[in-house]
Tab-separated table of C-alpha atoms in Angstrom:
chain	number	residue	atom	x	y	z
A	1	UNK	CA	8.510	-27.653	17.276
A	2	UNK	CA	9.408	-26.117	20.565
A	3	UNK	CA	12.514	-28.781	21.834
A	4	UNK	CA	10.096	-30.191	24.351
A	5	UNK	CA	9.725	-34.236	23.710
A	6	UNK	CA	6.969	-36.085	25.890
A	7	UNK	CA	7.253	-39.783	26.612
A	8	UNK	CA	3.985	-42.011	26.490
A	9	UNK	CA	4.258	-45.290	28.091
A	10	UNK	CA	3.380	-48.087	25.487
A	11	UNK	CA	3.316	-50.918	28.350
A	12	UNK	CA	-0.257	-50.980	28.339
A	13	UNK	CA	-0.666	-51.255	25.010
A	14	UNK	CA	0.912	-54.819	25.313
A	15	UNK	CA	-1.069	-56.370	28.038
A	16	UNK	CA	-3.868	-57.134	26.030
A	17	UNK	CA	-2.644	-60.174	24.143
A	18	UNK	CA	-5.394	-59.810	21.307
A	19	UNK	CA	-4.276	-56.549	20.083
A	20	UNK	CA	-2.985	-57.063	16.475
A	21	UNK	CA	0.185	-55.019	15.729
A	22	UNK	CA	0.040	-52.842	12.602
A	23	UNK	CA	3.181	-52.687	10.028
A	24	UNK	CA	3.718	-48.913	9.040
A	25	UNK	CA	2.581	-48.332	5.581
A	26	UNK	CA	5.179	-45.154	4.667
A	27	UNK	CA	8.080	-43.336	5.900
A	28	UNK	CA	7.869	-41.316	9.786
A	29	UNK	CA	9.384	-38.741	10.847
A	30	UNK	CA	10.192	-34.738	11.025
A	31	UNK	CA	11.772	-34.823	8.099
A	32	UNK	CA	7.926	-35.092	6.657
A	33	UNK	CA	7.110	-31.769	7.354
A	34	UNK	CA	8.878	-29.565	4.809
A	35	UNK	CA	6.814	-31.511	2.257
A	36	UNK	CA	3.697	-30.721	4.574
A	37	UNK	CA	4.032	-27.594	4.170
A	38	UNK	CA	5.191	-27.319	0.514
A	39	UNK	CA	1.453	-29.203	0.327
A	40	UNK	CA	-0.599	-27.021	2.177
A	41	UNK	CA	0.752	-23.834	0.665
A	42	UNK	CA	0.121	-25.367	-2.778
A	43	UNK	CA	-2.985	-26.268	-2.438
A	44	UNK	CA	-4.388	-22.983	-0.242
A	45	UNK	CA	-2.034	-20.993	-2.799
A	46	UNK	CA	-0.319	-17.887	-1.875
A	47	UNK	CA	0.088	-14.152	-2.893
A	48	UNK	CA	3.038	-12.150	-4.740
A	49	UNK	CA	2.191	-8.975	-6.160
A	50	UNK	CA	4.811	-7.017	-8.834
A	51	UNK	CA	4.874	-3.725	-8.788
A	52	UNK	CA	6.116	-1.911	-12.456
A	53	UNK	CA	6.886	1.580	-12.551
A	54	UNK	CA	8.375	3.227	-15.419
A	55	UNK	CA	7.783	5.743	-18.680
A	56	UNK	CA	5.458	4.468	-21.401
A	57	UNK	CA	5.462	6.514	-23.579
A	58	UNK	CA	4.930	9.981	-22.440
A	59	UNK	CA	3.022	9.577	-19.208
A	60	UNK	CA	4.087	7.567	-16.217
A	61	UNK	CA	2.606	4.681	-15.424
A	62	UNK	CA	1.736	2.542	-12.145
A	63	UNK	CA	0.824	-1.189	-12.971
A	64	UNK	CA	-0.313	-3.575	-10.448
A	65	UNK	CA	-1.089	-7.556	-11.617
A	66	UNK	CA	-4.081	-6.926	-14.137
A	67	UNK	CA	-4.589	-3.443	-13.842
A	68	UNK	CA	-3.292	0.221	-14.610
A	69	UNK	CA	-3.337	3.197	-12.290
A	70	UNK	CA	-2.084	6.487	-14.532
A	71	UNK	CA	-0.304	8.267	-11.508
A	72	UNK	CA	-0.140	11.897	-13.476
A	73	UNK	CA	3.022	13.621	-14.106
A	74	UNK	CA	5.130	16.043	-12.239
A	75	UNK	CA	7.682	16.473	-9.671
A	76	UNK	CA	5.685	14.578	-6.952
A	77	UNK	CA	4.590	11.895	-9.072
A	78	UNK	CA	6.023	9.214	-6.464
A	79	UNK	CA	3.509	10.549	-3.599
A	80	UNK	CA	0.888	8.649	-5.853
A	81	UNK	CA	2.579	5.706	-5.632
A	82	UNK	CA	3.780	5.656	-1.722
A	83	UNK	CA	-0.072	6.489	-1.564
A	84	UNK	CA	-0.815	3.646	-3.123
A	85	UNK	CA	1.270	1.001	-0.892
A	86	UNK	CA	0.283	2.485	2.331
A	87	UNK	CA	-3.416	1.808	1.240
A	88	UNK	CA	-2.845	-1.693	0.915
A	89	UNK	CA	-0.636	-1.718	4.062
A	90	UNK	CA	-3.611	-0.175	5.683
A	91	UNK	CA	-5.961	-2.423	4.589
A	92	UNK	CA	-4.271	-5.467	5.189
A	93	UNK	CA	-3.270	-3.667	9.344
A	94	UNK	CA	-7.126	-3.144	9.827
A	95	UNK	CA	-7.931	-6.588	9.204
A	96	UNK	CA	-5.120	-7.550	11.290
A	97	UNK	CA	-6.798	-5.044	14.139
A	98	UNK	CA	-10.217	-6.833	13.624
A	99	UNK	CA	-11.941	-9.172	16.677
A	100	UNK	CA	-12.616	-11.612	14.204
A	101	UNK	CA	-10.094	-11.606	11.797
A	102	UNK	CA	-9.634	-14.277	8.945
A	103	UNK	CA	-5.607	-13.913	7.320
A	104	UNK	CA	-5.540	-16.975	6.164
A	105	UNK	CA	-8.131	-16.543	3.479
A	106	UNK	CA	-7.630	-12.696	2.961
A	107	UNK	CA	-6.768	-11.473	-0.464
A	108	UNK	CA	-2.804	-10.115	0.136
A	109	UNK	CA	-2.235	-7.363	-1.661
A	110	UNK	CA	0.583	-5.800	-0.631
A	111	UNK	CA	3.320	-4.879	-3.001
A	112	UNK	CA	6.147	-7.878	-2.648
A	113	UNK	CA	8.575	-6.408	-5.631
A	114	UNK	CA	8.846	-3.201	-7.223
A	115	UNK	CA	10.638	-3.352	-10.713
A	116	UNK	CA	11.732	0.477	-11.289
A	117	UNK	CA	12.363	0.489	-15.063
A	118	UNK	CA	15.505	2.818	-16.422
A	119	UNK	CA	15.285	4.644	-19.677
A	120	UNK	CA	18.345	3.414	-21.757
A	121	UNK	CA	19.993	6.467	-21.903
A	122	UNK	CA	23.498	5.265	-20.878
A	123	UNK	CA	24.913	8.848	-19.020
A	124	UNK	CA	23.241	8.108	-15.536
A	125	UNK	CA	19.859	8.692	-13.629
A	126	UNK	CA	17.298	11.344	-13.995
A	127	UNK	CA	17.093	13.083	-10.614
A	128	UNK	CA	13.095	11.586	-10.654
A	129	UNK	CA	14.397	8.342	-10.725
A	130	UNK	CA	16.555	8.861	-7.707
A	131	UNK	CA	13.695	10.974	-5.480
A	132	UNK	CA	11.374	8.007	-6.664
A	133	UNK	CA	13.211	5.770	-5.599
A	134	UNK	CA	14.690	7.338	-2.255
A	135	UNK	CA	10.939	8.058	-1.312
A	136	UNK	CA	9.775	4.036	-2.046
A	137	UNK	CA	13.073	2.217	-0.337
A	138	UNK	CA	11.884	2.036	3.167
A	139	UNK	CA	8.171	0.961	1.724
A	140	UNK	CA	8.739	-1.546	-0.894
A	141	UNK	CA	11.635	-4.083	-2.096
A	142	UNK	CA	13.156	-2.280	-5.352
A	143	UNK	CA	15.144	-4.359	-8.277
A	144	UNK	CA	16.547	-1.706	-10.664
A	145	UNK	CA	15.928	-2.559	-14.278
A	146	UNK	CA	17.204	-1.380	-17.367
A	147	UNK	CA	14.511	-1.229	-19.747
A	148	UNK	CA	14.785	-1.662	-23.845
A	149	UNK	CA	18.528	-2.876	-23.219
A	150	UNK	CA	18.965	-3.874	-26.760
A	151	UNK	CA	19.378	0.036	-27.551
A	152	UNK	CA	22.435	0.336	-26.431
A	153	UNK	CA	26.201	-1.248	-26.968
A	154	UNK	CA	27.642	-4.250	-24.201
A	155	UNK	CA	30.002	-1.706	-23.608
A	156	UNK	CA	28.025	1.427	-22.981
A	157	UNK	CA	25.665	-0.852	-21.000
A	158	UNK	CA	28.179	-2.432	-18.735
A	159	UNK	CA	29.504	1.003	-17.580
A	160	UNK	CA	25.873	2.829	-17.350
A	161	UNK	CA	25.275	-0.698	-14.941
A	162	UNK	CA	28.152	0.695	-13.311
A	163	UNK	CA	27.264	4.473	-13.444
A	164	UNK	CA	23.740	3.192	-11.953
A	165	UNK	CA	24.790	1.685	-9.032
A	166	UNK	CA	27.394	4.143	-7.830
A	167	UNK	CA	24.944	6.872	-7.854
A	168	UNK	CA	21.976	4.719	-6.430
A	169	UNK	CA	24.967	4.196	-2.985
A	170	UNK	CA	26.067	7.494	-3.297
A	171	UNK	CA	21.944	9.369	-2.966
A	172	UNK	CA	21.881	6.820	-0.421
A	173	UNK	CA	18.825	4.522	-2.368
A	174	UNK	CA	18.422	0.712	-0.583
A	175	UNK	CA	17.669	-1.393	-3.270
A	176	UNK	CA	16.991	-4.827	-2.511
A	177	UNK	CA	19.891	-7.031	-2.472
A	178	UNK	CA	19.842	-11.206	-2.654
A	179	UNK	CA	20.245	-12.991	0.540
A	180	UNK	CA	23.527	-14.995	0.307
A	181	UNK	CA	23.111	-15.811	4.701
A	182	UNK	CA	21.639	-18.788	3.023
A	183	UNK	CA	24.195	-21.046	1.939
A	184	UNK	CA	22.226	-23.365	-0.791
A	185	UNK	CA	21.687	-19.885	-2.225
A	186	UNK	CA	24.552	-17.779	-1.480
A	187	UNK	CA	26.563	-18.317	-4.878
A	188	UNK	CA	24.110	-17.732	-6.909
A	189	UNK	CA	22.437	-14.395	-5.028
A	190	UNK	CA	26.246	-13.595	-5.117
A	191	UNK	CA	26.593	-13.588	-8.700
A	192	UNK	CA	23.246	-11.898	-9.692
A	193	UNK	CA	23.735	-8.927	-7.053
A	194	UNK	CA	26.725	-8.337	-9.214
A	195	UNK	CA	24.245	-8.308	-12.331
A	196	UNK	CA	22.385	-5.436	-10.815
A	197	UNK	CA	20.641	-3.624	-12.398
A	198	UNK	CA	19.725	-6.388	-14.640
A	199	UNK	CA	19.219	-4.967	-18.490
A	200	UNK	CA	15.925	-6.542	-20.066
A	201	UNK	CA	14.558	-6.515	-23.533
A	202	UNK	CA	10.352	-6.845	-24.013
A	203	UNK	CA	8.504	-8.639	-26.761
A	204	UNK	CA	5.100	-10.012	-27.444
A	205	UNK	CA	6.190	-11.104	-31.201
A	206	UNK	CA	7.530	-14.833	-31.853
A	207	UNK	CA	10.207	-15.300	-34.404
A	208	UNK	CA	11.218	-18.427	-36.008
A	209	UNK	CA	15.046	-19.121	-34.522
A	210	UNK	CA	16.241	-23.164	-35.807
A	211	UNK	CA	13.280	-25.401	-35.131
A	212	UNK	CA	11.785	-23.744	-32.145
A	213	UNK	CA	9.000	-20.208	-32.277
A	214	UNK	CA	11.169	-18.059	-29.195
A	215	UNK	CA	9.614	-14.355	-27.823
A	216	UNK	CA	12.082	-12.334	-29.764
A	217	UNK	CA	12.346	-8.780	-31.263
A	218	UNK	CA	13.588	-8.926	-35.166
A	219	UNK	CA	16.195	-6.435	-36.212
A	220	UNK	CA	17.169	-5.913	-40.298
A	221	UNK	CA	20.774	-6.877	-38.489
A	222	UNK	CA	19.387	-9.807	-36.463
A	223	UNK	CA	16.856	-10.926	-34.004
A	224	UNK	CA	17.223	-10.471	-30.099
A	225	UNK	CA	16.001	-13.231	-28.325
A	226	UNK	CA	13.965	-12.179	-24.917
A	227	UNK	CA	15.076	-15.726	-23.156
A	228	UNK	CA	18.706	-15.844	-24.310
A	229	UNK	CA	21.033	-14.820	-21.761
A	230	UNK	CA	23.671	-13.747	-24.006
A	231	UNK	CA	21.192	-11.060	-25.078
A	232	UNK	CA	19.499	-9.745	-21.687
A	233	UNK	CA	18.739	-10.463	-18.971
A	234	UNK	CA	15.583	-11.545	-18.646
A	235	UNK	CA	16.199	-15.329	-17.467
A	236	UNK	CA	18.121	-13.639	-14.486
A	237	UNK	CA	15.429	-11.765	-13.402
A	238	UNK	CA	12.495	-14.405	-13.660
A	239	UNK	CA	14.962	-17.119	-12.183
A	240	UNK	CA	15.729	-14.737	-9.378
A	241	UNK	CA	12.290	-13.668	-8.731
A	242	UNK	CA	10.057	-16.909	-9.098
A	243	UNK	CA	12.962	-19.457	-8.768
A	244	UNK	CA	14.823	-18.375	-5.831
A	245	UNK	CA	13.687	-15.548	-4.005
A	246	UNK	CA	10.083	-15.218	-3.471
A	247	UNK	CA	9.790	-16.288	-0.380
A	248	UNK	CA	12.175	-13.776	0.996
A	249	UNK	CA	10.747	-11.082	-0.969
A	250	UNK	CA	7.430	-11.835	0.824
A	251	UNK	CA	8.695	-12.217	3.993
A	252	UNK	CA	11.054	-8.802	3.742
A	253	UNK	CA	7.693	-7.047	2.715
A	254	UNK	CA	5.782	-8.503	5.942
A	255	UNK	CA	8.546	-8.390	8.855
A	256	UNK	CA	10.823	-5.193	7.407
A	257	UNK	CA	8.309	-3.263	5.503
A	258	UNK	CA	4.905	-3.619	6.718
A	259	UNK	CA	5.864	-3.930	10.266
A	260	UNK	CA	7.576	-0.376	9.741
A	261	UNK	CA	3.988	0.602	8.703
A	262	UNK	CA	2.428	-0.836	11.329
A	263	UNK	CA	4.630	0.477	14.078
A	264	UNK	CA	4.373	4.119	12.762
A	265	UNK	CA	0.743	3.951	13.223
A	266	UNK	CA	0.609	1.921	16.541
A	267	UNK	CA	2.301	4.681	17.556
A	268	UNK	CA	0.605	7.290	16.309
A	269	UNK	CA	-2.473	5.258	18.343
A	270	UNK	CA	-0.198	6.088	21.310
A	271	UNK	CA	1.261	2.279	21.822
A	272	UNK	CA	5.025	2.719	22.369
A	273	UNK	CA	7.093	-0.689	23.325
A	274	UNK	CA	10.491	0.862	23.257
A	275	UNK	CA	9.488	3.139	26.844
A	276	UNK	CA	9.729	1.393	29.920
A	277	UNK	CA	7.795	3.209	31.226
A	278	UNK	CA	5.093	3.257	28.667
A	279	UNK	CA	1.103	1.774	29.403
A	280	UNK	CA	-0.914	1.856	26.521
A	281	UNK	CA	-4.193	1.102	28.010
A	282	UNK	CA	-3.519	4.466	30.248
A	283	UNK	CA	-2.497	6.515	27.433
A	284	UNK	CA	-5.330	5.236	25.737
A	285	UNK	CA	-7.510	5.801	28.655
A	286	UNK	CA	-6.082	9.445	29.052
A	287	UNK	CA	-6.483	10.365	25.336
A	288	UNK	CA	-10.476	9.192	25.769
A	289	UNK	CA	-10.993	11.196	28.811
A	290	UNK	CA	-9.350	14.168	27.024
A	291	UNK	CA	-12.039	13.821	24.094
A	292	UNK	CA	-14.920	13.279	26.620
A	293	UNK	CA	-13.448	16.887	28.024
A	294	UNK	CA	-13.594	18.415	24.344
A	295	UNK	CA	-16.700	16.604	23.744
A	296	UNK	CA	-18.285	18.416	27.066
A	297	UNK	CA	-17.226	21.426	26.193
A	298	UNK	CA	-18.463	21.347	22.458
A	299	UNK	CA	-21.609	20.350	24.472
A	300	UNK	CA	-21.616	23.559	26.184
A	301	UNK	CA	-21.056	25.984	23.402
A	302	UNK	CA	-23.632	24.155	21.717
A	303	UNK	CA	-26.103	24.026	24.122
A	304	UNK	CA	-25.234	28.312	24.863
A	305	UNK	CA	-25.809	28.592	20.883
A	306	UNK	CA	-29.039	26.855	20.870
A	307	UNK	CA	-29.810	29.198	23.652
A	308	UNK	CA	-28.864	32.142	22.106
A	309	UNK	CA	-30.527	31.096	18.938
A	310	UNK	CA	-33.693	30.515	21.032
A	311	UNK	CA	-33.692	33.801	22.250
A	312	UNK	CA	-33.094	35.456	19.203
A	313	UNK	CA	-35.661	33.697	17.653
A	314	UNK	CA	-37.906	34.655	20.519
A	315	UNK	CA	-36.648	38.563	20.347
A	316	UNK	CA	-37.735	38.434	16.688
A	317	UNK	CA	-41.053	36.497	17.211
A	318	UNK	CA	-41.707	39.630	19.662
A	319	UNK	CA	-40.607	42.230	17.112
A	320	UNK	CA	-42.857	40.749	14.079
A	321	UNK	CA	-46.013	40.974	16.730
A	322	UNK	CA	-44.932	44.389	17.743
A	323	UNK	CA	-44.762	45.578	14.013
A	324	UNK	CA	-48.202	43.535	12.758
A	325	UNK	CA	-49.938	45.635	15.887
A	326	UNK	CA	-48.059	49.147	14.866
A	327	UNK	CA	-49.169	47.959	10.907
A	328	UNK	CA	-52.741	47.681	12.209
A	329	UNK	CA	-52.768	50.836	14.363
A	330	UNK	CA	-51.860	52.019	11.320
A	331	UNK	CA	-54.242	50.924	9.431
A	332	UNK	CA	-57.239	51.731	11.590
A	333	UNK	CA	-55.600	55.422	11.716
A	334	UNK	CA	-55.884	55.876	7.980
A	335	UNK	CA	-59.199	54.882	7.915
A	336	UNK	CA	-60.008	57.167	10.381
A	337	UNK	CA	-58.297	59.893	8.568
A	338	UNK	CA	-59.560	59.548	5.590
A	339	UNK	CA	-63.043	59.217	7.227
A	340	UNK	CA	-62.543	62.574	8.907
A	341	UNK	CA	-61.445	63.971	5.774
A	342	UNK	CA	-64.859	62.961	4.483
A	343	UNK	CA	-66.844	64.386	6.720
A	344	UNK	CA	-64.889	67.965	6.535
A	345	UNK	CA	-65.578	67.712	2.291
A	346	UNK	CA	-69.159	66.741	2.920
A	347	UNK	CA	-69.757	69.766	5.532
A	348	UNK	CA	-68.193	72.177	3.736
A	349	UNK	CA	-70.109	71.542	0.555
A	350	UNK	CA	-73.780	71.632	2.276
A	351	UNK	CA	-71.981	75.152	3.285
């Protein structure tokens, strides 16, 4: 709604003394549309896409929804992964550039979250982590996690928490914090940013704890419950990351990240908004006549190698008749020799 408010007269609607008024059947008003849209996004459905990256085992591993991408190992092992969100930043820019484009039914699969798992090692980061993560903060939103948090004390994990985040400001890594500008979420985004990194503990097992089967890991010294919050984390993270925050994290990803994307390549293309002085259809129209000038003159040298190859061609053609003839002159020569040499044998002998 754009603040302007139009007023219909409803005096003709009265003159006609047969018109039957009609009782509204439900509640009018703006107030309506919030649950408008809360419809139509449930029933067209959306897209959020988690990004894991982290150590299994001994390679490193990229996962992405349903699927696994082994990104190799090494020093450089992040370039596979930046490689991998600007492809689907490109993809989902070129169907933004299209005539005929279609976003509201295209599949989104940009990277919304990136959960960068931490080995438990509880002395600070490995300088991998930190170039990983330095190289992905301007492309992706990244929520620290501690992984396999139940290997280490409450108070060993409290200060590596600590040790984490100091050296995460101090390398100069933007994770993503919760927005607390919104004040129905502010206290709690408060108190999780203060949970950061959040400390997590995995199972796929179910263990029998009172009444209830609960996603647990069991210990000969007791069981650690995945969804108890006095063991990990866990709750914390899915409550911030379904519960609260997805719609921020998908709207960070499209107006901070992608549009970072997309700007470095618009102006790669030569479109530049930040120059006064800057026309894009001229620079555009310069840079074509500049490849019409390179295309001329690749014209030219090939058209003066096709030339050259024609006359070379030619030359030879000339050569290989020139050497059949001298191979025939040859030929007839011999004969003749050897027919004169005949005739000398043949006169000496009636001699």
């Amino acid at each position: 709604l754009c603040g302007q408010h139009h007023v219909f007269s409803l005096a003709g609607l009265f003159q006609d003394k047969n018109a039957r008024p009609l009782a509204l059947s439900g509640h009018v008003g703006f107030d309506s549309l919030p649950d408008q849209l809360v419809n139509k996004s449930t029933s067209q459905g959306f897209c959020f896409n988690i990004l894991c990256i982290g150590k299994l085992e001994t390679q490193t591993q990229l996962l992405q929804k349903n699927h696994t991408v082994t990104a190799g190992k090494g020093s450089n092992i992040y370039q596979h992964i930046v490689d991998y969100i600007d492809t689907q930043f490109e993809s989902y820019l070129q169907e933004e550039l299209k005539i005929k484009r279609s976003l509201h039914n295209y599949h989104d699969s940009r990277i919304h979250a990136c959960l960068y798992f931490i080995a438990p090692s509880g002395h600070s980061l490995k300088s991998l982590d930190l170039v990983t993560m330095k190289k992905l903060d301007s492309k992706v939103n990244i929520i620290p996690v501690i992984a396999k948090a139940d290997t280490i004390s409450k108070s060993e994990l409290h200060k590596f928490k600590i040790k984490i985040m100091s050296e995460l400001v101090s390398n100069g890594v933007q994770i993503y914090q919760f927005p607390i500008d919104d004040e129905t979420v502010a206290k709690i985004n408060t108190a999780m940013n203060g949970h950061l990194p959040f400390a997590v503990v995995g199972s796929t097992e179910e263990v029998s704890i009172g009444n209830k089967m609960v996603k647990a890991r069991q210990y000969p010294w007791g069981v650690v419950q995945v969804e108890n919050e006095n063991h990990c984390d866990f709750v914390k993270l899915r409550e911030m990351l379904i519960c609260v925050n997805m719609e921020d994290l998908r709207e960070q990803t499209h107006t901070r990240h992608y549009e970072l994307y997309r700007r470095c390549k618009l102006e790669e293309m030569g479109f530049r908004d930040t120059d006064p002085e800057c026309k894009p259809v001229r620079n555009m129209i310069i840079k074509l006549q500049d490849a019409l000038i390179e295309l001329k003159k690749c014209e030219r040298s090939t058209f003066k190698f096709e030339q050259l190859k024609r006359m070379h061609a030619e030359e030879k053609s000339k050569l290989e008749e020139k050497r059949r003839s001298l191979e025939e002159e040859m030929s007839v020569f011999s004969k003749r020799k050897a027919a004169t040499e005949l005739l000398q044998a043949i006169k000496e002998d009636k001699k």
